[in-house]
Coordinates of C-alpha atoms in Angstrom, one line a residue:
Chain A
M19 CA -10.2 35.5 -35.1
V20 CA -12.1 33.5 -32.5
E21 CA -15.8 33.5 -32.9
S22 CA -18.1 32.4 -30.2
R23 CA -19.9 29.1 -30.7
L24 CA -23.1 30.9 -31.3
T25 CA -21.6 33.1 -34.1
R26 CA -20.1 30.0 -35.7
A27 CA -23.5 28.2 -35.5
L28 CA -25.2 31.2 -37.0
L29 CA -22.7 31.5 -39.8
R30 CA -23.1 27.9 -40.7
L31 CA -26.9 28.2 -40.6
G32 CA -26.6 31.3 -42.9
A33 CA -24.4 29.5 -45.4
G34 CA -26.6 26.5 -45.3
F35 CA -29.7 28.6 -45.9
T36 CA -28.0 30.4 -48.8
L37 CA -27.2 27.1 -50.5
F38 CA -30.6 25.8 -49.9
F39 CA -32.1 29.0 -51.3
I40 CA -30.1 28.6 -54.5
Y41 CA -30.4 24.9 -55.1
F42 CA -33.8 23.8 -53.8
P43 CA -35.7 25.2 -56.8
L44 CA -33.2 23.5 -59.1
I45 CA -33.7 20.2 -57.3
V46 CA -37.5 20.6 -57.6
I47 CA -37.2 21.0 -61.4
A48 CA -34.7 18.2 -61.7
L49 CA -37.0 15.9 -59.8
Y50 CA -40.0 16.9 -61.9
A51 CA -38.1 15.3 -64.9
F52 CA -38.9 12.0 -63.2
N53 CA -42.6 12.8 -62.7
G54 CA -44.7 10.2 -64.5
N55 CA -47.9 12.3 -64.5
V56 CA -48.6 14.9 -67.2
T57 CA -49.7 17.3 -64.5
Q58 CA -47.2 18.7 -62.0
R59 CA -48.1 18.2 -58.3
W60 CA -45.7 18.3 -55.3
P61 CA -44.8 15.9 -53.9
I62 CA -44.3 13.6 -56.9
E63 CA -46.5 10.5 -56.7
D64 CA -45.6 8.6 -59.9
W65 CA -41.9 8.3 -60.4
S66 CA -40.9 7.4 -63.9
T67 CA -38.2 7.9 -66.6
K68 CA -40.7 7.5 -69.4
W69 CA -40.4 11.2 -70.5
F70 CA -36.7 10.8 -71.3
P71 CA -37.1 8.8 -74.5
V72 CA -40.1 11.0 -75.5
A73 CA -38.0 14.1 -75.1
F74 CA -35.1 12.5 -77.0
E75 CA -37.4 11.6 -79.9
N76 CA -39.0 15.1 -80.1
Q77 CA -38.0 16.8 -83.3
G78 CA -38.4 20.3 -81.8
V79 CA -36.0 19.4 -79.0
R80 CA -33.5 17.9 -81.5
D81 CA -33.5 20.9 -83.7
A82 CA -33.3 23.3 -80.8
L83 CA -30.4 21.3 -79.3
K84 CA -28.6 21.4 -82.6
H85 CA -29.0 25.2 -82.9
S86 CA -27.9 25.7 -79.3
V87 CA -24.7 23.7 -79.8
M88 CA -23.9 25.4 -83.1
A89 CA -24.6 28.9 -81.6
G90 CA -22.5 28.0 -78.6
L91 CA -19.6 26.7 -80.6
G92 CA -19.7 29.7 -83.0
A93 CA -19.9 32.3 -80.2
T94 CA -17.1 30.4 -78.3
A95 CA -14.9 30.4 -81.3
I96 CA -15.3 34.2 -81.9
A97 CA -14.8 34.8 -78.1
L98 CA -11.6 32.7 -78.1
V99 CA -10.0 34.7 -81.0
L100 CA -11.1 38.2 -79.9
G101 CA -10.6 37.5 -76.2
T102 CA -7.1 36.3 -76.8
L103 CA -6.2 39.2 -79.0
A104 CA -7.6 41.8 -76.6
S105 CA -6.0 40.3 -73.5
T106 CA -2.7 39.9 -75.2
A107 CA -2.7 43.5 -76.3
I108 CA -3.8 44.8 -72.9
S109 CA -1.2 42.8 -71.0
R110 CA 1.7 43.5 -73.4
Y111 CA 1.4 47.0 -74.5
R112 CA 0.9 50.3 -72.7
F113 CA -1.1 52.4 -75.1
F114 CA -3.4 55.4 -75.1
G115 CA -7.0 54.3 -74.1
R116 CA -5.8 51.1 -72.6
E117 CA -8.1 51.5 -69.6
I118 CA -11.0 52.3 -71.8
V119 CA -10.6 49.1 -73.8
T120 CA -10.6 47.1 -70.6
F121 CA -13.8 48.8 -69.5
A122 CA -15.4 48.4 -72.9
V123 CA -14.7 44.7 -73.1
I124 CA -16.1 44.0 -69.6
L125 CA -19.1 46.3 -69.9
P126 CA -21.4 43.9 -71.9
I127 CA -21.8 41.6 -68.9
A128 CA -23.1 44.5 -66.8
L129 CA -25.4 45.8 -69.6
P130 CA -29.0 44.6 -69.3
G131 CA -29.5 41.7 -71.7
I132 CA -32.7 43.3 -73.0
V133 CA -30.8 46.5 -73.9
T134 CA -28.1 44.5 -75.7
G135 CA -30.9 42.5 -77.4
L136 CA -32.8 45.6 -78.5
A137 CA -29.7 47.2 -79.8
L138 CA -28.6 44.1 -81.8
Q139 CA -32.1 43.7 -83.2
A140 CA -32.3 47.3 -84.3
T141 CA -28.8 47.1 -85.9
I142 CA -29.5 43.8 -87.7
K143 CA -32.9 44.8 -88.9
D144 CA -32.5 48.5 -89.8
V145 CA -28.8 48.9 -90.5
L146 CA -27.6 45.6 -91.8
G147 CA -31.0 44.4 -93.2
P148 CA -30.7 46.5 -96.4
F149 CA -27.5 44.7 -97.1
G150 CA -29.2 41.3 -97.1
V151 CA -28.4 40.3 -93.5
K152 CA -31.3 38.2 -92.0
F153 CA -32.0 36.9 -88.5
G154 CA -30.8 33.4 -88.0
L155 CA -28.0 31.3 -86.5
A156 CA -25.3 33.8 -87.6
T157 CA -27.0 36.7 -85.8
I158 CA -27.4 34.6 -82.6
V159 CA -23.7 33.8 -82.8
I160 CA -22.8 37.4 -83.0
G161 CA -25.2 38.4 -80.2
H162 CA -23.8 35.7 -77.9
A163 CA -20.2 36.6 -78.8
T164 CA -20.7 40.1 -77.3
F165 CA -20.9 38.7 -73.8
C166 CA -18.8 35.6 -74.4
V167 CA -15.6 37.6 -75.3
V168 CA -15.4 38.9 -71.8
V169 CA -15.1 35.6 -70.0
V170 CA -12.2 34.5 -72.3
Y171 CA -10.6 37.9 -72.0
N172 CA -10.8 37.8 -68.2
N173 CA -9.4 34.2 -68.0
V174 CA -6.5 34.8 -70.3
L175 CA -5.7 38.2 -68.8
A176 CA -5.6 36.7 -65.3
R177 CA -3.2 34.0 -66.6
L178 CA -1.0 36.5 -68.4
R179 CA -0.7 38.6 -65.3
R180 CA 0.5 35.6 -63.3
T181 CA 3.1 34.5 -65.8
S182 CA 6.5 36.2 -65.8
G183 CA 6.5 39.4 -67.9
S184 CA 9.9 38.6 -69.3
L185 CA 9.0 35.3 -70.9
D186 CA 8.1 36.9 -74.2
E187 CA 11.2 39.0 -74.0
A188 CA 13.3 35.9 -73.3
S189 CA 11.8 34.2 -76.3
A190 CA 12.5 37.2 -78.6
D191 CA 16.0 37.5 -77.1
L192 CA 16.7 33.9 -78.0
G193 CA 15.9 34.6 -81.6
A194 CA 12.2 33.7 -81.9
D195 CA 10.0 36.0 -84.0
N196 CA 6.6 37.2 -82.8
W197 CA 4.8 34.2 -84.3
Q198 CA 7.3 31.7 -82.8
T199 CA 7.0 33.4 -79.4
F200 CA 3.3 33.1 -79.5
R201 CA 3.3 29.5 -80.7
Y202 CA 6.0 28.1 -78.4
V203 CA 5.8 30.3 -75.3
M204 CA 2.7 32.4 -74.9
F205 CA 0.1 29.9 -76.3
P206 CA 1.2 27.0 -74.0
Q207 CA 1.1 29.4 -71.1
M208 CA -2.5 30.4 -71.8
R209 CA -3.8 27.0 -73.1
T210 CA -5.7 26.0 -70.0
A211 CA -7.0 29.5 -69.5
L212 CA -8.3 29.4 -73.0
L213 CA -10.0 26.1 -72.4
A214 CA -11.5 27.4 -69.1
G215 CA -12.7 30.6 -70.8
G216 CA -14.1 28.6 -73.8
L217 CA -16.0 26.3 -71.5
L218 CA -17.5 29.2 -69.6
A219 CA -18.4 31.0 -72.8
F220 CA -20.1 27.9 -74.2
A221 CA -22.1 27.5 -70.9
L222 CA -23.1 31.2 -71.0
S223 CA -24.2 30.9 -74.6
F224 CA -26.0 27.6 -74.1
D225 CA -28.6 28.9 -71.6
E226 CA -28.9 32.5 -72.8
I227 CA -32.4 33.6 -73.7
I228 CA -32.9 37.3 -73.7
V229 CA -30.4 38.3 -76.3
T230 CA -31.3 35.2 -78.3
I231 CA -35.0 36.3 -78.4
F232 CA -34.0 39.5 -80.2
T233 CA -31.5 38.0 -82.6
S234 CA -32.8 34.5 -83.5
G235 CA -35.7 35.3 -85.9
A236 CA -37.5 32.0 -86.5
I237 CA -34.7 29.8 -85.1
Q238 CA -35.2 28.2 -81.8
T239 CA -32.4 27.4 -79.4
L240 CA -33.0 25.1 -76.5
P241 CA -34.0 27.8 -73.9
I242 CA -36.2 29.5 -76.5
W243 CA -37.9 26.2 -77.3
M244 CA -38.5 25.6 -73.6
Y245 CA -39.9 29.1 -73.1
A246 CA -42.2 28.6 -76.1
T247 CA -43.3 25.1 -75.1
L248 CA -44.0 26.0 -71.5
F249 CA -47.5 27.2 -72.4
R250 CA -48.5 23.8 -73.9
P251 CA -49.4 21.8 -70.8
T252 CA -49.2 18.4 -72.6
E253 CA -45.5 19.0 -73.4
L254 CA -44.6 20.2 -69.9
P255 CA -42.9 16.9 -68.9
I256 CA -40.6 17.1 -71.9
V257 CA -39.6 20.6 -70.9
N258 CA -38.7 19.3 -67.4
V259 CA -36.5 16.7 -68.9
V260 CA -34.8 19.3 -71.1
A261 CA -34.4 21.5 -68.1
L262 CA -32.5 18.8 -66.3
F263 CA -30.3 18.4 -69.4
V264 CA -29.6 22.1 -69.6
I265 CA -28.7 22.2 -65.9
L266 CA -26.2 19.5 -66.4
V267 CA -24.7 21.0 -69.6
S268 CA -24.3 24.3 -67.8
I269 CA -22.8 22.9 -64.6
I270 CA -20.2 20.5 -66.1
P271 CA -18.3 23.2 -68.1
V272 CA -18.3 25.6 -65.2
Y273 CA -16.9 22.8 -62.9
F274 CA -14.1 22.0 -65.3
A275 CA -13.5 25.7 -66.1
Q276 CA -13.0 26.4 -62.4
K277 CA -10.5 23.5 -62.0
L278 CA -8.6 24.7 -65.1
A279 CA -8.5 28.3 -64.0
G280 CA -7.1 27.3 -60.6
D281 CA -4.3 25.4 -62.3
T282 CA -1.5 27.9 -63.1
G283 CA -0.3 26.0 -66.1
V284 CA 3.2 26.6 -64.6
A285 CA 5.0 23.3 -64.7
G286 CA 5.0 21.1 -61.7
S287 CA 3.7 22.0 -58.3
T288 CA 5.3 23.3 -55.2
A289 CA 5.0 19.8 -53.8
Q290 CA 7.3 18.6 -56.5
A291 CA 9.7 21.5 -56.2
A292 CA 10.3 21.1 -52.5
P293 CA 12.3 17.9 -52.5
A294 CA 14.2 18.9 -55.7
A295 CA 15.3 22.2 -54.0
T296 CA 17.0 20.3 -51.2
Q297 CA 19.3 18.7 -53.8
E298 CA 21.0 22.0 -54.6
D299 CA 24.0 21.1 -52.5
A300 CA 24.4 17.9 -54.3
T301 CA 25.2 19.8 -57.5
P302 CA 28.9 19.4 -58.1
Chain B
M15 CA 34.8 39.0 -84.3
A16 CA 36.5 42.3 -83.5
P17 CA 40.2 42.2 -83.0
D18 CA 41.4 42.3 -79.4
G19 CA 41.1 45.7 -77.8
A20 CA 38.9 47.2 -80.6
P21 CA 35.5 48.4 -79.4
H22 CA 33.0 45.6 -79.6
I23 CA 30.0 47.6 -78.5
R24 CA 30.0 51.3 -79.3
I25 CA 27.3 53.5 -77.8
A26 CA 27.1 57.1 -78.7
G27 CA 24.6 59.8 -77.5
L28 CA 22.2 57.2 -76.2
T29 CA 19.0 58.8 -74.8
K30 CA 15.7 57.4 -73.5
T31 CA 12.9 59.2 -71.8
Y32 CA 9.6 57.9 -70.3
G33 CA 7.2 60.8 -70.3
D34 CA 9.0 63.4 -68.2
V35 CA 11.6 61.1 -66.8
V36 CA 14.9 61.0 -68.5
A37 CA 16.1 57.4 -67.9
V38 CA 19.2 57.5 -70.0
D39 CA 20.7 60.9 -70.7
G40 CA 23.2 60.9 -73.6
I41 CA 25.5 58.0 -72.9
D42 CA 28.7 57.3 -74.7
L43 CA 30.4 54.0 -74.1
E44 CA 32.8 51.5 -75.6
V45 CA 33.1 47.9 -74.6
R46 CA 36.0 45.8 -75.8
A47 CA 35.8 42.3 -77.2
G48 CA 36.0 39.6 -74.6
E49 CA 35.7 42.1 -71.7
F50 CA 33.8 41.7 -68.5
F51 CA 32.1 45.1 -68.4
T52 CA 29.9 46.1 -65.5
M53 CA 27.3 48.9 -65.4
L54 CA 27.1 49.8 -61.7
G55 CA 24.6 52.2 -60.2
P56 CA 21.7 52.7 -57.9
S57 CA 18.2 51.8 -59.0
G58 CA 16.8 54.3 -61.5
S59 CA 20.3 55.3 -62.6
G60 CA 19.7 54.1 -66.2
K61 CA 21.9 51.0 -66.2
T62 CA 19.1 48.5 -66.8
T63 CA 17.5 50.8 -69.4
T64 CA 20.8 50.9 -71.2
L65 CA 21.1 47.1 -71.1
R66 CA 17.6 46.7 -72.4
M67 CA 18.4 49.0 -75.3
I68 CA 21.4 46.9 -76.2
A69 CA 19.2 43.8 -76.0
G70 CA 16.5 45.5 -78.2
F71 CA 13.6 45.5 -75.7
E72 CA 13.6 49.3 -75.7
I73 CA 14.2 51.5 -78.7
P74 CA 16.3 54.6 -77.9
D75 CA 14.9 58.1 -78.5
S76 CA 18.2 59.0 -80.0
G77 CA 21.7 57.7 -80.3
V78 CA 23.5 54.7 -81.8
I79 CA 24.3 51.3 -80.6
E80 CA 26.9 49.4 -82.7
L81 CA 27.7 45.7 -82.2
A82 CA 31.0 44.7 -83.9
G83 CA 30.7 47.7 -86.2
E84 CA 27.0 47.1 -87.2
D85 CA 24.3 49.6 -86.1
V86 CA 21.7 47.6 -84.3
S87 CA 19.8 50.4 -82.6
R88 CA 16.6 49.8 -84.3
L89 CA 16.7 46.0 -84.8
P90 CA 14.2 43.8 -83.0
P91 CA 15.7 41.6 -80.2
Y92 CA 15.6 38.4 -82.4
D93 CA 17.8 40.0 -85.0
R94 CA 20.6 40.9 -82.6
P95 CA 23.6 38.7 -81.9
V96 CA 23.2 39.2 -78.1
N97 CA 21.5 37.1 -75.5
T98 CA 20.3 38.0 -72.0
V99 CA 20.3 36.5 -68.6
F100 CA 17.2 37.9 -66.9
Q101 CA 16.9 38.9 -63.3
D102 CA 14.0 36.6 -62.7
Y103 CA 15.6 34.0 -65.1
A104 CA 12.4 33.9 -67.3
L105 CA 12.7 30.2 -67.8
F106 CA 9.9 28.7 -69.8
P107 CA 7.9 26.9 -67.1
H108 CA 6.2 24.4 -69.5
M109 CA 9.5 23.2 -71.0
T110 CA 12.1 20.9 -69.5
V111 CA 15.6 22.2 -68.8
Q112 CA 16.8 20.6 -72.0
Q113 CA 14.1 22.3 -74.1
N114 CA 14.8 25.6 -72.4
V115 CA 18.5 25.4 -73.3
E116 CA 17.7 24.2 -76.9
Y117 CA 15.1 26.9 -77.5
G118 CA 17.3 29.4 -79.2
L119 CA 18.8 26.7 -81.5
M120 CA 15.3 25.3 -82.1
V121 CA 13.8 28.6 -83.3
K122 CA 16.8 29.0 -85.6
K123 CA 16.2 25.6 -87.1
V124 CA 19.4 24.0 -86.0
R125 CA 19.1 20.3 -86.6
K126 CA 18.2 18.1 -83.7
G127 CA 21.4 16.2 -83.2
E128 CA 23.5 19.3 -83.0
R129 CA 21.0 21.0 -80.8
R130 CA 21.1 18.2 -78.3
E131 CA 24.9 18.1 -78.3
R132 CA 25.4 21.8 -77.8
A133 CA 22.7 21.9 -75.1
E134 CA 24.4 19.1 -73.2
Q135 CA 27.7 20.9 -73.5
A136 CA 26.2 24.1 -72.2
L137 CA 24.6 22.3 -69.3
G138 CA 27.9 20.7 -68.5
M139 CA 29.6 24.1 -68.4
V140 CA 27.1 25.2 -65.7
Q141 CA 27.5 21.9 -63.9
L142 CA 24.0 20.7 -64.5
T143 CA 24.7 17.6 -66.5
G144 CA 21.8 15.1 -66.0
Y145 CA 19.2 17.8 -65.1
G146 CA 17.9 18.1 -68.7
A147 CA 14.6 16.2 -68.0
R148 CA 13.6 18.4 -65.1
K149 CA 11.1 21.2 -65.2
P150 CA 12.2 24.6 -63.9
A151 CA 9.8 24.3 -61.0
Q152 CA 11.8 21.3 -59.8
L153 CA 15.0 23.3 -59.5
S154 CA 16.4 25.5 -56.7
G155 CA 17.0 29.2 -57.4
G156 CA 20.7 28.7 -58.0
Q157 CA 20.1 25.9 -60.4
R158 CA 17.5 28.0 -62.3
Q159 CA 20.1 30.7 -62.6
R160 CA 22.6 28.3 -64.2
V161 CA 19.9 27.1 -66.6
A162 CA 19.3 30.7 -67.6
L163 CA 23.0 31.1 -68.2
A164 CA 23.3 27.9 -70.2
R165 CA 20.2 28.9 -72.3
A166 CA 22.0 32.1 -73.3
I167 CA 25.6 30.9 -73.9
V168 CA 24.5 27.9 -76.0
N169 CA 23.7 30.3 -78.8
R170 CA 27.3 31.6 -78.8
P171 CA 26.2 35.2 -78.8
K172 CA 28.7 38.0 -79.5
V173 CA 27.6 39.7 -76.3
L174 CA 26.0 38.3 -73.2
L175 CA 23.9 40.7 -71.2
L176 CA 23.3 40.0 -67.6
D177 CA 20.7 41.9 -65.7
E178 CA 21.4 41.6 -61.9
P179 CA 21.5 37.8 -62.4
L180 CA 22.6 37.0 -58.9
G181 CA 20.1 39.4 -57.2
A182 CA 17.7 36.7 -56.1
L183 CA 20.3 34.4 -54.5
D184 CA 21.5 34.4 -50.9
L185 CA 24.9 35.8 -50.1
K186 CA 26.9 32.5 -50.0
L187 CA 25.5 31.2 -53.2
R188 CA 26.0 34.7 -54.8
Q189 CA 29.7 34.7 -53.9
E190 CA 30.1 31.2 -55.4
M191 CA 28.3 32.2 -58.6
Q192 CA 30.5 35.3 -58.9
I193 CA 33.6 33.2 -59.2
E194 CA 31.9 30.7 -61.5
L195 CA 30.5 33.4 -63.8
K196 CA 33.9 34.9 -64.1
S197 CA 35.5 31.5 -65.0
I198 CA 32.8 30.7 -67.5
Q199 CA 33.4 34.1 -69.1
R200 CA 37.1 33.3 -69.5
E201 CA 36.2 29.9 -70.9
V202 CA 33.8 31.0 -73.6
G203 CA 35.5 34.3 -74.3
I204 CA 32.2 36.1 -74.8
T205 CA 31.9 39.8 -74.0
F206 CA 29.9 40.1 -70.8
V207 CA 27.9 43.3 -70.0
Y208 CA 26.8 43.0 -66.4
V209 CA 24.3 45.2 -64.6
T210 CA 24.4 45.4 -60.8
H211 CA 23.8 47.8 -57.9
D212 CA 26.2 45.8 -55.8
Q213 CA 29.6 47.6 -55.7
E214 CA 31.4 44.6 -54.3
E215 CA 30.2 42.4 -57.1
A216 CA 31.3 45.0 -59.6
L217 CA 34.7 45.4 -58.1
T218 CA 35.2 41.6 -57.8
M219 CA 34.2 40.5 -61.3
S220 CA 34.8 43.2 -63.8
D221 CA 37.6 44.1 -66.1
R222 CA 36.1 47.6 -66.2
V223 CA 33.2 49.4 -64.4
A224 CA 31.0 52.2 -65.6
V225 CA 29.3 54.0 -62.7
F226 CA 25.8 55.3 -63.6
N227 CA 24.0 58.1 -61.8
H228 CA 20.9 60.0 -63.0
G229 CA 21.0 58.5 -66.5
R230 CA 24.6 59.5 -67.0
I231 CA 28.0 57.7 -66.7
E232 CA 30.1 59.4 -64.0
Q233 CA 33.2 57.3 -64.4
V234 CA 34.5 54.4 -66.5
G235 CA 37.6 52.4 -65.6
P236 CA 39.2 49.3 -64.0
P237 CA 37.8 48.5 -60.6
A238 CA 40.9 49.7 -58.8
D239 CA 40.8 53.1 -60.6
V240 CA 37.1 53.7 -59.8
Y241 CA 37.6 52.6 -56.2
E242 CA 40.9 54.3 -55.4
H243 CA 40.3 57.5 -57.4
P244 CA 36.6 58.3 -57.5
Q245 CA 36.1 61.3 -59.7
S246 CA 32.9 62.5 -58.0
E247 CA 31.4 62.7 -54.6
F248 CA 28.7 60.3 -55.7
I249 CA 31.1 57.6 -56.7
A250 CA 33.2 58.1 -53.6
G251 CA 30.0 57.4 -51.6
F252 CA 28.4 54.7 -53.8
V253 CA 31.6 52.7 -54.4
G254 CA 32.7 52.5 -50.9
V255 CA 32.4 55.0 -48.0
S256 CA 32.0 58.7 -48.6
N257 CA 35.0 60.3 -46.9
V258 CA 34.8 63.8 -48.3
L259 CA 36.7 66.8 -46.9
E260 CA 37.0 70.4 -48.0
R261 CA 40.5 71.7 -47.8
D262 CA 41.9 74.9 -49.3
G263 CA 38.8 75.3 -51.5
R264 CA 39.2 71.8 -52.9
R265 CA 37.0 68.8 -52.2
L266 CA 38.9 65.6 -51.7
T267 CA 38.2 62.1 -50.6
V268 CA 40.4 59.4 -48.9
R269 CA 39.5 55.7 -48.6
P270 CA 39.2 54.7 -44.9
E271 CA 41.7 51.9 -45.1
K272 CA 44.4 54.3 -46.4
I273 CA 44.2 56.4 -43.2
N274 CA 46.4 55.6 -40.2
L275 CA 45.5 56.6 -36.6
L276 CA 48.7 57.9 -34.9
E277 CA 49.2 56.6 -31.4
D278 CA 50.1 59.2 -28.7
G279 CA 53.7 60.3 -28.8
R280 CA 54.4 58.7 -32.2
E281 CA 55.9 60.9 -34.9
P282 CA 54.0 61.1 -38.1
Q283 CA 55.8 59.5 -41.1
P284 CA 57.8 62.2 -43.0
G285 CA 55.9 64.0 -45.7
W286 CA 52.5 62.5 -44.8
H287 CA 49.4 64.6 -44.4
V288 CA 48.5 64.9 -40.7
E289 CA 45.4 66.3 -39.0
P290 CA 44.2 66.3 -35.4
G291 CA 40.7 65.3 -34.3
V292 CA 38.5 63.5 -31.9
I293 CA 37.3 59.9 -32.1
R294 CA 33.5 60.4 -32.1
D295 CA 32.5 56.7 -32.5
V296 CA 34.0 53.3 -32.7
Q297 CA 32.5 50.2 -34.3
Y298 CA 34.1 46.8 -33.8
V299 CA 33.5 44.7 -37.0
G300 CA 35.7 41.6 -36.2
P301 CA 38.6 41.7 -38.6
V302 CA 38.7 45.5 -38.6
T303 CA 37.6 48.4 -36.4
R304 CA 35.8 51.4 -37.9
Y305 CA 36.6 54.8 -36.3
H306 CA 34.6 58.0 -37.0
V307 CA 37.0 60.9 -36.5
T308 CA 35.8 64.5 -36.3
L309 CA 38.6 66.7 -37.5
D310 CA 39.5 70.0 -35.9
R311 CA 39.7 71.7 -39.3
G312 CA 36.2 70.6 -40.1
G313 CA 34.7 67.4 -41.6
E314 CA 34.6 63.9 -40.5
L315 CA 36.5 60.8 -41.7
Q316 CA 36.0 57.1 -41.4
V317 CA 39.2 55.2 -40.6
L318 CA 39.5 51.5 -41.0
A319 CA 42.1 49.7 -38.9
Q320 CA 43.0 46.1 -39.0
N321 CA 42.6 44.4 -35.6
L322 CA 46.1 43.1 -35.3
E323 CA 46.2 42.6 -31.6
E324 CA 43.4 44.5 -29.9
G325 CA 40.4 42.9 -28.4
S326 CA 37.0 44.6 -28.8
S327 CA 37.0 46.1 -25.3
Q328 CA 40.4 47.9 -25.8
V329 CA 39.3 49.2 -29.1
L330 CA 36.0 50.5 -27.8
E331 CA 37.7 52.5 -25.1
A332 CA 39.2 54.8 -27.7
K333 CA 35.9 56.5 -28.0
G334 CA 36.1 60.2 -27.1
R335 CA 39.9 60.4 -27.2
R336 CA 41.9 62.9 -29.1
T337 CA 43.9 61.5 -32.0
R338 CA 45.7 62.4 -35.2
V339 CA 45.1 60.9 -38.6
E340 CA 47.7 60.6 -41.3
W341 CA 47.8 59.5 -44.9
R342 CA 50.4 59.3 -47.6
P343 CA 50.2 62.1 -50.1
G344 CA 48.5 61.0 -53.3
Q345 CA 46.1 58.7 -51.5
E346 CA 43.5 61.4 -51.6
S347 CA 41.5 62.1 -54.8
V348 CA 40.4 65.5 -55.7
I349 CA 36.7 65.4 -56.7
D350 CA 36.0 67.6 -59.6
E351 CA 33.6 70.4 -58.7
E352 CA 31.0 69.6 -61.3
G353 CA 30.6 66.0 -60.2
G354 CA 30.8 67.1 -56.6
T355 CA 28.0 69.6 -56.7
E356 CA 25.5 66.8 -57.4

């Protein structure tokens, strides 16, 4: 399609505005991390990195970071196991209710976090409470896992759909039992998809706040600590430093996940295949 | 191994349905040891489903599959002494050619030295010596096909199943591979069960052919039998050109190359069947010319004549002329009414 120069200019302007709209506030908060004053005022007058060591030494920040990492790792681990199982079952077997399972796995990302949070809180407190279950790290992990499963599931399923459907049949045909087929054929096929899904799941868990509020009890993750500390003006500079840190921790996994998801995991590239294909005639 | 001539695969009453669709409808079949056996039929005729049941990817609803006397109908694929060459090759993309070929031996814990040796031998047999370190993505379609073949025969299966293995190759390569497959089969002596929808491929390569239609086998026999004496109208049309006439309440078919066009004034050969008609259409095909003759007694026949001397212009002038066709008695096959009412 040929657009007029005006259309092209307008489209570029629109795209530029959208990016600006998304990233300008992030840039503002990132720059505030370098604000030497205790009070926030734009534009920044006193540039400094003096809050970085302060934030690093802060016990509240350290504890919250530890909790966030543990919750993220726990939720990611659960998501990897359940997501792999669900996607393998869906891609491999035709069974009654297959569509419903797909829908049920994906639904949690669409559900409002506050509803998920309320539901989890009620379940943990009223149903599981009498059995001795208390709010804490474990309940955060479970809460986060509900929406982390879907990113692993989606990544792995997309990979399985792209790989040849007869690979597992070929493996079984050559004498491999189900475990050997998984270990030598299916797992290597989905390895990068699992890594991508795991990174995304971790990033999702790391900055989650709503579900966390309802499932954390007295434990503070990094976002909860930030939210709680926001109202103490003297600690605001530390919050800004932490915010910059959280932005980086969220962006990096997403960046790598996207690179991995693009990689098919299928050996070689078309660039490699092309010269080799021309050698067909050289075969004796 | 079963003695020569004894059934190596025995299939009885095999049935498979998917919902309302009957894919395989009560098939009985015997394949001899060392035979190149082809299951020929259009798509949806049940040939691939039958192959997949022999391999163990599908479990039959009813019926028995015996391999060398042992009932394997309900065994999982990895417990059956058969290997498959898949239509899309299904090579493991993350493994090298060598690892692909060694896979079956590796999962059965054959020790490394023997594994390497046998894989190299198999790669040599498909003329891919020296390609072991490559990945499948670095190979051409024809080379991948050979790797798939090597990966299967390296396990020395009792039966090799081939599911339209040449379907993805271009015509020239396909014809080369047909010859090569046949010679490899003679070399290794393994029973081949070959699925194809290509009648020429079936006639060229097979010791015997089973023609599938609507989940049933309509005819089993050596290629020449199936071609020269089709037992149903379907086979007459699918394996060759449908040349079906109704005469004296019987339906019969004659192969186009068996029919002779009588030149004007020439006497028919004594005892031959003769009928007058009009040449409705002429197609010049290079080595031969195809005539469509409408017969006065009803029906139409295709006649194939070798272009011994004629040029295309002379041949094409025949269109619209009156003519007589003749064929030797016995060249026609009577189609049984049951098969013919299809």
